[in-house]
Coordinates of N, CA, C and O in Angstrom, one line a residue:
X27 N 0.8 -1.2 0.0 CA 0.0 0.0 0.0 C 0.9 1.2 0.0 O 1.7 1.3 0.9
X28 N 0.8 2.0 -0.7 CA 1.4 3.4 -1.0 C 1.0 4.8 0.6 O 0.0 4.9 1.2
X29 N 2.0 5.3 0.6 CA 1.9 6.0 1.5 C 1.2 7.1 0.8 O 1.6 7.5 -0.4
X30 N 0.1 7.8 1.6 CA -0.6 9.4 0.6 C 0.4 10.3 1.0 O 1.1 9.8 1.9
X31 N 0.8 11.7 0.6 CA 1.6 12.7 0.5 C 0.2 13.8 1.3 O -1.0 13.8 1.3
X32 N 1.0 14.5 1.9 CA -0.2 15.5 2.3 C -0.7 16.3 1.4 O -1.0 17.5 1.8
X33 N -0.9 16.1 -0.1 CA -1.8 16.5 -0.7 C -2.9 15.5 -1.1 O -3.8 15.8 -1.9
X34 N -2.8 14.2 -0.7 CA -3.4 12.8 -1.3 C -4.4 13.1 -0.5 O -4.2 13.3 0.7
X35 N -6.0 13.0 -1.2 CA -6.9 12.7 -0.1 C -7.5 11.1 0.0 O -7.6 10.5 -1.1
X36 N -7.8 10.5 1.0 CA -8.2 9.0 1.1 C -9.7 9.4 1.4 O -10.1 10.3 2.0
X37 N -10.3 8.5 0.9 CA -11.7 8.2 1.0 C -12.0 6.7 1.4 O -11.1 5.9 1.1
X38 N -13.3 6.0 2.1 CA -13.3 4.7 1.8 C -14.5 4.9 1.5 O -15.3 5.8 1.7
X39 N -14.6 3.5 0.9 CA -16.0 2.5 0.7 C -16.4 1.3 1.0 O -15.8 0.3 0.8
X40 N -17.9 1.3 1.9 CA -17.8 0.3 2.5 C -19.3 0.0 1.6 O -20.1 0.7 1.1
X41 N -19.1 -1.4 1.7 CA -20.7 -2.1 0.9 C -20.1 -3.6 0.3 O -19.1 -4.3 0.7
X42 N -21.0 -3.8 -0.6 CA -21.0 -5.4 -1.0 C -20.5 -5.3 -2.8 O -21.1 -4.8 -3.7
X43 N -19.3 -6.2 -2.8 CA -18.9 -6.4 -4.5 C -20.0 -6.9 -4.8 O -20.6 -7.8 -4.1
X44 N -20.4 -6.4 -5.9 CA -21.7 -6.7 -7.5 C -20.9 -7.7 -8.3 O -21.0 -8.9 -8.1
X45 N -20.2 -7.3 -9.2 CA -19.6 -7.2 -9.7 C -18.0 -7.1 -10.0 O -17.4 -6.1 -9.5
X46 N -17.2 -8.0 -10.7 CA -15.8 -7.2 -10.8 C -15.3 -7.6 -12.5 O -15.5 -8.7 -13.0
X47 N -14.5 -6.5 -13.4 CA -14.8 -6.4 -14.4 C -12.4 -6.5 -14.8 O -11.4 -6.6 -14.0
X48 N -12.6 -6.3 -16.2 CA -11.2 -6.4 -15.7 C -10.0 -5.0 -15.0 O -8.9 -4.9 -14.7
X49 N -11.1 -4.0 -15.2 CA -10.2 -2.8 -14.8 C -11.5 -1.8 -13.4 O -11.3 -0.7 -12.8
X50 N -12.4 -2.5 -13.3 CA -13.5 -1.6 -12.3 C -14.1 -3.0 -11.5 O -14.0 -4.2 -11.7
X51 N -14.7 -2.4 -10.7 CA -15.2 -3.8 -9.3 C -16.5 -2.3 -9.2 O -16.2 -1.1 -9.0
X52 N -17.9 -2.8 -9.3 CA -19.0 -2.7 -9.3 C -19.6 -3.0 -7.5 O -19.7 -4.1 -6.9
X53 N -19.7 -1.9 -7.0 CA -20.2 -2.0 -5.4 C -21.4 -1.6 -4.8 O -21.4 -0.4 -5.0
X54 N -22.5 -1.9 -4.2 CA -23.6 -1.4 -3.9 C -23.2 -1.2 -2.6 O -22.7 -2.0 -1.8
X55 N -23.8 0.4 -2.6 CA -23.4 1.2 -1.0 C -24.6 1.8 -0.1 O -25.7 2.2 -0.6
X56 N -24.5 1.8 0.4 CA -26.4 2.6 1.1 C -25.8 4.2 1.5 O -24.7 4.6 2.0
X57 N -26.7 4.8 1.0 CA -26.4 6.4 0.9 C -27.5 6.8 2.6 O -28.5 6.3 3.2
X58 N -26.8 7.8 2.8 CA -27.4 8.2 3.7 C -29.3 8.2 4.1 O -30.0 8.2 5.1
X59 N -29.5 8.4 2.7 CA -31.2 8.0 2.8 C -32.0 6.7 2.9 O -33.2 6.4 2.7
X60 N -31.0 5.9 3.1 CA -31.1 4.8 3.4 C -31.1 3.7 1.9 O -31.0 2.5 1.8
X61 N -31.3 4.5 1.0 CA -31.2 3.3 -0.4 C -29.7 3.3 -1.2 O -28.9 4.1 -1.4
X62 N -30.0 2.1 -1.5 CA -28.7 1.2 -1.9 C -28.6 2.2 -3.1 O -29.6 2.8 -3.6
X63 N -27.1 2.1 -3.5 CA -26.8 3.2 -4.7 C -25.3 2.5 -5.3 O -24.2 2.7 -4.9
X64 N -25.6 2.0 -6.0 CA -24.3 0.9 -7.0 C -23.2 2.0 -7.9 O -23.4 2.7 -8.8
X65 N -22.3 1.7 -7.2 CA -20.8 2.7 -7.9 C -19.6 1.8 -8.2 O -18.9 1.2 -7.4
X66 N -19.4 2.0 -9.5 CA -18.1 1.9 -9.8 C -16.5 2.4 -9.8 O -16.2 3.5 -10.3
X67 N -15.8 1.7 -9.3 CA -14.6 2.0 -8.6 C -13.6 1.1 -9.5 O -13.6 -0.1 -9.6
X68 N -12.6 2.2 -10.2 CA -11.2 1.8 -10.3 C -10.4 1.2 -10.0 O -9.5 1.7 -9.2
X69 N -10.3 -0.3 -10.3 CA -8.8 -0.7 -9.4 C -7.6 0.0 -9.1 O -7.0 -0.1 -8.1
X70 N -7.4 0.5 -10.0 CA -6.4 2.0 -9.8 C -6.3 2.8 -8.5 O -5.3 3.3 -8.0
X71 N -8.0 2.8 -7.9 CA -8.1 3.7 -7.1 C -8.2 2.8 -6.0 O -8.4 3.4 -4.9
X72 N -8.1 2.1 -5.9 CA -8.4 0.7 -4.8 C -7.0 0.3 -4.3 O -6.3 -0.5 -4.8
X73 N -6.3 1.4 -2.6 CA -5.0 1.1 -2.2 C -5.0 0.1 -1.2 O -3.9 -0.1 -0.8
X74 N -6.1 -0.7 -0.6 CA -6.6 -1.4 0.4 C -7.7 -2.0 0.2 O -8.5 -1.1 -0.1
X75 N -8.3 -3.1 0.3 CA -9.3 -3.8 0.2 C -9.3 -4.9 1.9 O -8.2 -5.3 2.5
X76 N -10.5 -5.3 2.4 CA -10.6 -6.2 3.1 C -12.5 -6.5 3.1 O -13.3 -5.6 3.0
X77 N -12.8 -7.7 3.3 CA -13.6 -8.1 3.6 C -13.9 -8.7 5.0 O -13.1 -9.3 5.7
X78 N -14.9 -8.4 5.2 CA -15.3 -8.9 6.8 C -16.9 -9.5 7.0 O -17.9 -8.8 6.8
X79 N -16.9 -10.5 7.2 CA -18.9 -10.9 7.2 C -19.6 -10.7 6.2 O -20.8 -10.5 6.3
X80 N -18.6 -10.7 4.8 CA -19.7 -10.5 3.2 C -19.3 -8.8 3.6 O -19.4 -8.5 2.4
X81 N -19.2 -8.1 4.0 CA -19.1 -6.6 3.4 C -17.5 -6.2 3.0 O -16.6 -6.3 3.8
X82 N -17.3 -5.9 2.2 CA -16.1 -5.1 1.4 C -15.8 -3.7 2.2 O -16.6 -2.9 2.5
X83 N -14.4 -3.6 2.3 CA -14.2 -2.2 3.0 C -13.1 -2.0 2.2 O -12.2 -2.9 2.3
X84 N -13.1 -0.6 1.0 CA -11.7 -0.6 0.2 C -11.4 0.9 0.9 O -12.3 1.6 1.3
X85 N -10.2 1.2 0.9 CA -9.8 2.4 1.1 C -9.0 2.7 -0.3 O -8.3 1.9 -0.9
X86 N -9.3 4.2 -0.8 CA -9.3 4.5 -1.9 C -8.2 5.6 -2.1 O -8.0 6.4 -1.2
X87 N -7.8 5.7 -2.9 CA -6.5 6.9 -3.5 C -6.9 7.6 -4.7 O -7.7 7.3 -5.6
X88 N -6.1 8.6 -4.7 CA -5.9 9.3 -6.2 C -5.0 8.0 -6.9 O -4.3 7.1 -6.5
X89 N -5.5 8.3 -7.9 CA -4.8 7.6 -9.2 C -4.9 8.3 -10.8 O -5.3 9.4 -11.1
X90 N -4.1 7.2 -11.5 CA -4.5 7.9 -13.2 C -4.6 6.1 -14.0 O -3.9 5.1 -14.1
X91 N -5.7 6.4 -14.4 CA -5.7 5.4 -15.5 C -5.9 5.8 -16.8 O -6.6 6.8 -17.0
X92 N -5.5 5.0 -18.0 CA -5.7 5.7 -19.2 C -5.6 7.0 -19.5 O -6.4 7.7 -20.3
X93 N -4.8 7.4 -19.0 CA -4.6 9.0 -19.0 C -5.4 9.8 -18.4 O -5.3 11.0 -18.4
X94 N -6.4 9.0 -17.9 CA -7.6 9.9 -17.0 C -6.8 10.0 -15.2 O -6.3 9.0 -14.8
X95 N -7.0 11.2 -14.4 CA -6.7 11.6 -13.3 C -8.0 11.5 -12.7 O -8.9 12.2 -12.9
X96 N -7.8 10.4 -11.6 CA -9.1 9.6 -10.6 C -8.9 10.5 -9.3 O -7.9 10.2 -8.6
X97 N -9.6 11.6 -8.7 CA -9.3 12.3 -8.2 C -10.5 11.7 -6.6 O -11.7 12.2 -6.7
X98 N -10.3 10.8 -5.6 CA -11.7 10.5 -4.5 C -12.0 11.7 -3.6 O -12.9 11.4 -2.8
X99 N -11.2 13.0 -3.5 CA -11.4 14.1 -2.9 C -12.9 14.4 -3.3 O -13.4 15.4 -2.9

């Protein structure tokens, strides 16, 4: 796992893999209003992953893929 720089911001996500594709992993997350809301996440941006009891917890980074800048700020 990469150390962030104090300009790196970390984010996580917690919820259940849907899905995993060969460059994105598909996650259903429950949003504050209580309904499930399915997001796609970058392996790129994925510095940490762990499962626990069927739920996924990834902690997340800036990245760049395909020339695109993955910014989770």
């Amino acid at each position: 796992m990469k150390t962030p720089t104090k300009n790196e911001a970390r984010t996580s996500i917690i919820g259940q893999v849907m899905q995993t594709k060969e460059q994105m992993t598909q996650v259903s997350v429950h949003m504050p209003s209580g309904e499930p809301k399915s997001v796609w996440v970058p392996h790129a941006c994925i510095a940490n992953q762990q499962v626990i009891d069927g739920t996924t917890i990834m902690l997340l980074q800036d990245a760049e893929m395909n020339g695109s800048t993955f910014s989770v700020a």
